[in-house]
Short mmCIF file of C-alpha atoms and ligand atoms in Angstrom, two decimals:
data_model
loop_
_atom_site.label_atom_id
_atom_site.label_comp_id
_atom_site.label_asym_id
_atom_site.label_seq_id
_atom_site.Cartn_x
_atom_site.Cartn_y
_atom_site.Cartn_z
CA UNK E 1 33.56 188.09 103.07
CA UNK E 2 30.72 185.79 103.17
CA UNK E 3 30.88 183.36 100.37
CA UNK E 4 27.13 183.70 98.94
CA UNK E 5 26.65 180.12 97.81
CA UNK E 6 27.64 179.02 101.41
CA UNK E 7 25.50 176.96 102.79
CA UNK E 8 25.04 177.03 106.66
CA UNK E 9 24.59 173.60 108.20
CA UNK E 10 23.54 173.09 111.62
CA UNK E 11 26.33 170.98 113.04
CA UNK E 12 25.15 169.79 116.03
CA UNK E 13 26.90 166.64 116.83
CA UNK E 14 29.89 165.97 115.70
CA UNK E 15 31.48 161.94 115.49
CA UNK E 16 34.80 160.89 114.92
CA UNK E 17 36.95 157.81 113.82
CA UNK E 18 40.65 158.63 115.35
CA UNK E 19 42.33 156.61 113.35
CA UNK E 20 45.78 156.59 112.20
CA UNK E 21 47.64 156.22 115.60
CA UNK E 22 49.59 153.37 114.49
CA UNK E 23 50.68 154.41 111.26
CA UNK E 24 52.20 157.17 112.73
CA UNK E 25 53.93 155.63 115.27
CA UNK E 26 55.20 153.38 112.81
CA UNK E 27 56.34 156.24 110.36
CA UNK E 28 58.56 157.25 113.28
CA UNK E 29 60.04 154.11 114.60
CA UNK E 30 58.35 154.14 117.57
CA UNK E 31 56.34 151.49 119.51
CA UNK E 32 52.52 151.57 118.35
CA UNK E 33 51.26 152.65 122.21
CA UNK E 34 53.36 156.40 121.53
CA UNK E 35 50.58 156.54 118.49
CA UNK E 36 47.88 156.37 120.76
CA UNK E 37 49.66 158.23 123.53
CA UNK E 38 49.82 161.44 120.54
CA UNK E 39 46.24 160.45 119.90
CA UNK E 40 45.33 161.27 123.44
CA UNK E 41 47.24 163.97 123.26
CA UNK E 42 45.28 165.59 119.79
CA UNK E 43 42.14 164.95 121.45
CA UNK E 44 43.11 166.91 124.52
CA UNK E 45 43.83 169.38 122.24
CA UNK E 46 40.54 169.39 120.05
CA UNK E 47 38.24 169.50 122.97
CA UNK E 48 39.01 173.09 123.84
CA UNK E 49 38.42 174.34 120.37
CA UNK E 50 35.04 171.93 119.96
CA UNK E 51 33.84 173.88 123.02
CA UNK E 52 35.04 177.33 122.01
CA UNK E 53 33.12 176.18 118.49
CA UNK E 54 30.11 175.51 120.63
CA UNK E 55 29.42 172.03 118.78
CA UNK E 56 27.04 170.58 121.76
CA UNK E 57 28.00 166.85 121.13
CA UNK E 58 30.73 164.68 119.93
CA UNK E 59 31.22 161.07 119.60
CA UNK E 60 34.60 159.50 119.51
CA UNK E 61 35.34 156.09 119.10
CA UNK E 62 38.26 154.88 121.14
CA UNK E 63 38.20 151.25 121.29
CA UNK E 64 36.07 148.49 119.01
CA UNK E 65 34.80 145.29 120.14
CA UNK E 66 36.70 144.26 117.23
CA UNK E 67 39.38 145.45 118.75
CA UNK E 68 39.82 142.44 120.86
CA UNK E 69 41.75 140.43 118.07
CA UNK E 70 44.78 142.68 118.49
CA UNK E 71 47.89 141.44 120.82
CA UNK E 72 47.42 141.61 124.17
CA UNK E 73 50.02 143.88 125.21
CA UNK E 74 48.16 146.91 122.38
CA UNK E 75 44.73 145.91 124.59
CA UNK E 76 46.12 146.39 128.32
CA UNK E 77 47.90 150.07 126.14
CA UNK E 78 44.92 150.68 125.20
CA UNK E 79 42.45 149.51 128.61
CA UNK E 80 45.81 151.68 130.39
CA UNK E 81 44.80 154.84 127.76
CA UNK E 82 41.74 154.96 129.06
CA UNK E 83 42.35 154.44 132.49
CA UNK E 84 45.26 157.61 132.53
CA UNK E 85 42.79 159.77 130.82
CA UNK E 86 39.49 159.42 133.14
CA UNK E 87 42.54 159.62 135.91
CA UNK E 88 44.54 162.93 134.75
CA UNK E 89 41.96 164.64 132.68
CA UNK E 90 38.20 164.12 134.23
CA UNK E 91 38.81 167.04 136.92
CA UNK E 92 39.16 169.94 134.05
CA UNK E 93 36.70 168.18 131.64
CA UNK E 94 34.15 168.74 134.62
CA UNK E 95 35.59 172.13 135.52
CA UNK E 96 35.05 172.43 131.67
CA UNK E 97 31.68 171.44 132.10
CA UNK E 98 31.88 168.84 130.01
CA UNK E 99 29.40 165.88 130.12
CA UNK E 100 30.91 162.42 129.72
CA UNK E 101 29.47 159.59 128.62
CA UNK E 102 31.31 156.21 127.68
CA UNK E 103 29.18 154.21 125.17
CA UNK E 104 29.43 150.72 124.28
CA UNK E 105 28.97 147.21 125.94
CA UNK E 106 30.90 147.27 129.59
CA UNK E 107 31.18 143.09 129.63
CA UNK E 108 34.56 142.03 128.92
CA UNK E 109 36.18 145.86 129.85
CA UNK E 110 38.48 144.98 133.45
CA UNK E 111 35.86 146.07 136.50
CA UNK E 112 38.12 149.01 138.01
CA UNK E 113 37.85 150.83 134.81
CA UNK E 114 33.92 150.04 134.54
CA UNK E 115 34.33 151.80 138.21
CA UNK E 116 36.27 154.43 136.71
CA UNK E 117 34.27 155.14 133.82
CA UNK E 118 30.38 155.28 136.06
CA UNK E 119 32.62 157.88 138.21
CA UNK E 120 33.30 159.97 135.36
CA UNK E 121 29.59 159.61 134.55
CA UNK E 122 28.26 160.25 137.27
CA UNK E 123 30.60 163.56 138.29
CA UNK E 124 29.65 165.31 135.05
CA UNK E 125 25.88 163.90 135.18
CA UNK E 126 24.76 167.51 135.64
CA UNK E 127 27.06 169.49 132.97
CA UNK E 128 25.25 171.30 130.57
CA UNK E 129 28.63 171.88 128.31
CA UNK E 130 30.02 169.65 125.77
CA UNK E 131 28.59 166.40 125.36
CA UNK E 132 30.88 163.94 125.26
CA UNK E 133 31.03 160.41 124.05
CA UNK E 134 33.39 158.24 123.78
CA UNK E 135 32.90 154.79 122.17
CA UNK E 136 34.51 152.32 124.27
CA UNK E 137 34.16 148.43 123.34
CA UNK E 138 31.95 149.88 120.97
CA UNK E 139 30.72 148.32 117.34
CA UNK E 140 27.01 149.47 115.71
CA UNK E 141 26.18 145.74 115.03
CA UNK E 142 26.64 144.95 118.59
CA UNK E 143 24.56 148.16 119.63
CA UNK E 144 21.89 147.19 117.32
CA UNK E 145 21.70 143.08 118.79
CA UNK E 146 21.87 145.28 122.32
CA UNK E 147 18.64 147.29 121.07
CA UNK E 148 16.72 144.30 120.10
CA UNK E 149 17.20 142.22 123.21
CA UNK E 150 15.96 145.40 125.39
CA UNK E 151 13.19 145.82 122.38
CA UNK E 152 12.11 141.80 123.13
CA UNK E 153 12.51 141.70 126.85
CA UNK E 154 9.53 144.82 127.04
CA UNK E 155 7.94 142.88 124.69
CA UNK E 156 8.19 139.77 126.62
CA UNK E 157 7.18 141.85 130.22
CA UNK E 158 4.03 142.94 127.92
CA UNK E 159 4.90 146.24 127.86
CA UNK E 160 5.10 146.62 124.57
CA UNK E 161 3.33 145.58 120.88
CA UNK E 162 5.49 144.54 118.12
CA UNK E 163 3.46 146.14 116.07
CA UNK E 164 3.88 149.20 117.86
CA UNK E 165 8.11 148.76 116.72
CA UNK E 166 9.14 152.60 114.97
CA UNK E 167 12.57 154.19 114.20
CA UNK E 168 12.50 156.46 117.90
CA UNK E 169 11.74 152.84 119.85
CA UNK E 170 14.99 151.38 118.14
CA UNK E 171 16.81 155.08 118.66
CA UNK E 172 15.86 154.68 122.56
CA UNK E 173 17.12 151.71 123.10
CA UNK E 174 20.56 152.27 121.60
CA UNK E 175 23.45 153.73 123.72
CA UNK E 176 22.95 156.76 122.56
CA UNK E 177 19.37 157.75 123.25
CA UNK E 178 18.43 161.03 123.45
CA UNK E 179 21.83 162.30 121.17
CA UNK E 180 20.56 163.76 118.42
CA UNK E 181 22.18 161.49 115.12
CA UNK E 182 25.83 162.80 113.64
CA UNK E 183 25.32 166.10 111.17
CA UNK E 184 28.83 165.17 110.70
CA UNK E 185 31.47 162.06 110.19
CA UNK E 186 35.49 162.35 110.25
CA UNK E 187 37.68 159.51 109.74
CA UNK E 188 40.96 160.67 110.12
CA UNK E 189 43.89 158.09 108.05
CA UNK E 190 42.64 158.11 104.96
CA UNK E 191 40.63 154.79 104.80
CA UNK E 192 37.44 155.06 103.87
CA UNK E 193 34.62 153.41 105.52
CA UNK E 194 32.77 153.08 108.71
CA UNK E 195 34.04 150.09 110.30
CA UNK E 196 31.40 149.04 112.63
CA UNK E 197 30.34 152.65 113.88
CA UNK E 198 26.93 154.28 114.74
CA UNK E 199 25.70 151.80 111.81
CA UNK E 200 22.31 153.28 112.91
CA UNK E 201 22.86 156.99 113.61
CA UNK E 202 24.47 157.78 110.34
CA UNK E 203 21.90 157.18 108.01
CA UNK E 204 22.32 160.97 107.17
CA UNK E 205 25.27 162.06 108.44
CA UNK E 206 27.91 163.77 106.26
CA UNK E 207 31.31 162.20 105.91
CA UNK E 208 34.59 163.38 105.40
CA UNK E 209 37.64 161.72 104.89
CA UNK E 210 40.80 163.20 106.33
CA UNK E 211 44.45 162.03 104.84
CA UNK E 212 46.14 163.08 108.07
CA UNK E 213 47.08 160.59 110.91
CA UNK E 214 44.92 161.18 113.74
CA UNK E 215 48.08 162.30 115.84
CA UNK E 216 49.07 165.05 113.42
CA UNK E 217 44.89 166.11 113.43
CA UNK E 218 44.73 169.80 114.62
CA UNK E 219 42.30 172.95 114.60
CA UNK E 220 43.15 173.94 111.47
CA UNK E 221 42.26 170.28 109.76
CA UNK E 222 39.34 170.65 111.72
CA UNK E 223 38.30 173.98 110.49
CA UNK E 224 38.76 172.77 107.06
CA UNK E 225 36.26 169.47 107.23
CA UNK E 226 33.83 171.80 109.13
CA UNK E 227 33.95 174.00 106.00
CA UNK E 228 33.48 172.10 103.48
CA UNK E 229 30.41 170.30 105.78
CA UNK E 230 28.58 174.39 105.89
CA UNK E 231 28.86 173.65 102.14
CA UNK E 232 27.29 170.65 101.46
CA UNK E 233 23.74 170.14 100.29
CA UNK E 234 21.93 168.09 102.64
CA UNK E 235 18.86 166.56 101.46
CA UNK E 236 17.74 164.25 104.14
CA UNK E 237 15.94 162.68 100.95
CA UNK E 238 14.13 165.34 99.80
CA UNK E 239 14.34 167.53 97.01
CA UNK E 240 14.74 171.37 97.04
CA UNK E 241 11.04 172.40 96.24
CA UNK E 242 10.68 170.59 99.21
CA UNK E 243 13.05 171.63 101.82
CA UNK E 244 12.31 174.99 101.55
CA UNK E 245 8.95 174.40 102.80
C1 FPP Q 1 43.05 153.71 115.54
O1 FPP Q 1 44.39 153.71 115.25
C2 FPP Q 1 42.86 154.12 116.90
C3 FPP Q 1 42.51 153.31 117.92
C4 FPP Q 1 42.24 151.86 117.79
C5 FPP Q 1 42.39 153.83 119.27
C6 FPP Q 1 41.97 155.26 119.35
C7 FPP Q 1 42.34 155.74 120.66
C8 FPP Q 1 42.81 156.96 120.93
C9 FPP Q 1 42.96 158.05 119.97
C10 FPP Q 1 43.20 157.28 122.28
C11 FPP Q 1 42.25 156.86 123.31
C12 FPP Q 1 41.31 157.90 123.68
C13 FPP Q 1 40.79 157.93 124.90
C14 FPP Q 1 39.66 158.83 125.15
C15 FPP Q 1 41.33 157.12 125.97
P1 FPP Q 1 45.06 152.39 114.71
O2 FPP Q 1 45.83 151.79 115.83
O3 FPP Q 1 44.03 151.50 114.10
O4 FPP Q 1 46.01 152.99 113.64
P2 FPP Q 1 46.50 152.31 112.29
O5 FPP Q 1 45.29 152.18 111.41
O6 FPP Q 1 47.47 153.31 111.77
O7 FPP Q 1 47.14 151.01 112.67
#
């Protein structure tokens, strides 16, 4: 039975902060790369039921420029993560028709897995299934400093008028033009903030914050944020006389 005060969001693109892995691995007595090796393995899992869910975009962030300051031996796990997915998993995400795209800054990331990552790019160019994004040597305030040096160099060429500067120029130049902005945010782990991601695109977003370790994240935690998002009231700062208009 259809609960009547349900509301029905539109939830369009999904984002989410996977984090958790090393707790986890911790809890168990196990080396922090099996953490992320069980987070690759719960977003394996999740992608089936996101498509089956039709949600037609998702954001996932997988490795911060902040990221950096860790020990060298969790980077080249991490760089390897990456690396084994595109490897062992890109074939059935395209026969999956799912679109990748890897967003974040590509200076600094080893050049046979900037290789790897335009050939994943570039095979699902043309799927018209999931949308997929994963935020690799990602942060928003390193986006943003991205944005404005594009935003200056047109305005350098001439091409464009400061004074001409709006919200959809700065959205265009970000790595994710053309993705609609997050309807909704899970961080997985229980901490609670944004640390650094899509400072820009979640103005409005929806956030949820999810005790389990991202590892231990399945369909049915899912199913539960995605619930109580279809029953929040989003405003978008307006007021009710005024939405229904
Ligand atoms: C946060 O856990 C997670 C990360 C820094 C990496 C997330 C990566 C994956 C889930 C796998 C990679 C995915 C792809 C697509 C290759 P943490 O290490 O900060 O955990 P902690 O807060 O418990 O220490």
């Amino acid at each position: 039975m259809k609960d009547s005060n349900k509301r029905e969001n539109n939830l369009s693109h999904l984002a989410i902060i996977m984090d958790g892995n090393g707790r986890w691995s911790e809890k168990k007595g196990l080396p922090r790369e099996d953490g992320h090796i069980g987070g690759v393995k719960s977003l394996r899992s999740l992608l089936g039921y996101i498509g089956e869910l039709e949600i037609p975009y998702l954001t996932v962030f997988s490795f911060s420029t902040d990221n950096w300051k860790r020990p060298k031996s969790e980077i080249s796990n991490l760089m390897n993560l990456l690396r084994k997915f595109i490897q062992t998993d890109l074939i059935e995400l395209h026969m999956n028709n799912i679109k990748i795209r890897i967003i974040g800054n590509r200076e600094g990331i080893p050049s046979d897995v900037v290789k790897l990552i335009e050939s994943s790019e570039l095979l699902t160019e043309d799927n018209n299934g999931l949308y997929l994004q994963i935020a690799f040597n990602y942060s928003g305030r390193d986006e943003l400093v991205n944005s404005v040096k594009k935003i200056g160099s047109s305005i350098k060429a001439g091409d464009l008028d400061p004074h001409n500067i709006n919200e959809d120029i700065i959205s265009n130049n970000l790595f994710t033009a053309g993705v609609p902005d997050p309807d909704l945010l899970i961080r997985t782990g229980s901490e609670k903030r944004i640390s650094n991601f899509l400072l820009w695109q979640l103005a409005y977003t929806e956030i949820y914050f999810e005790e389990a370790l991202w590892p231990d994240f399945n369909k049915e935690l899912l199913s539960e944020a995605i619930d109580d998002f279809h029953n929040r009231y989003r405003r978008f700062g307006r007021i009710e006389e005024s939405l229904k208009k």
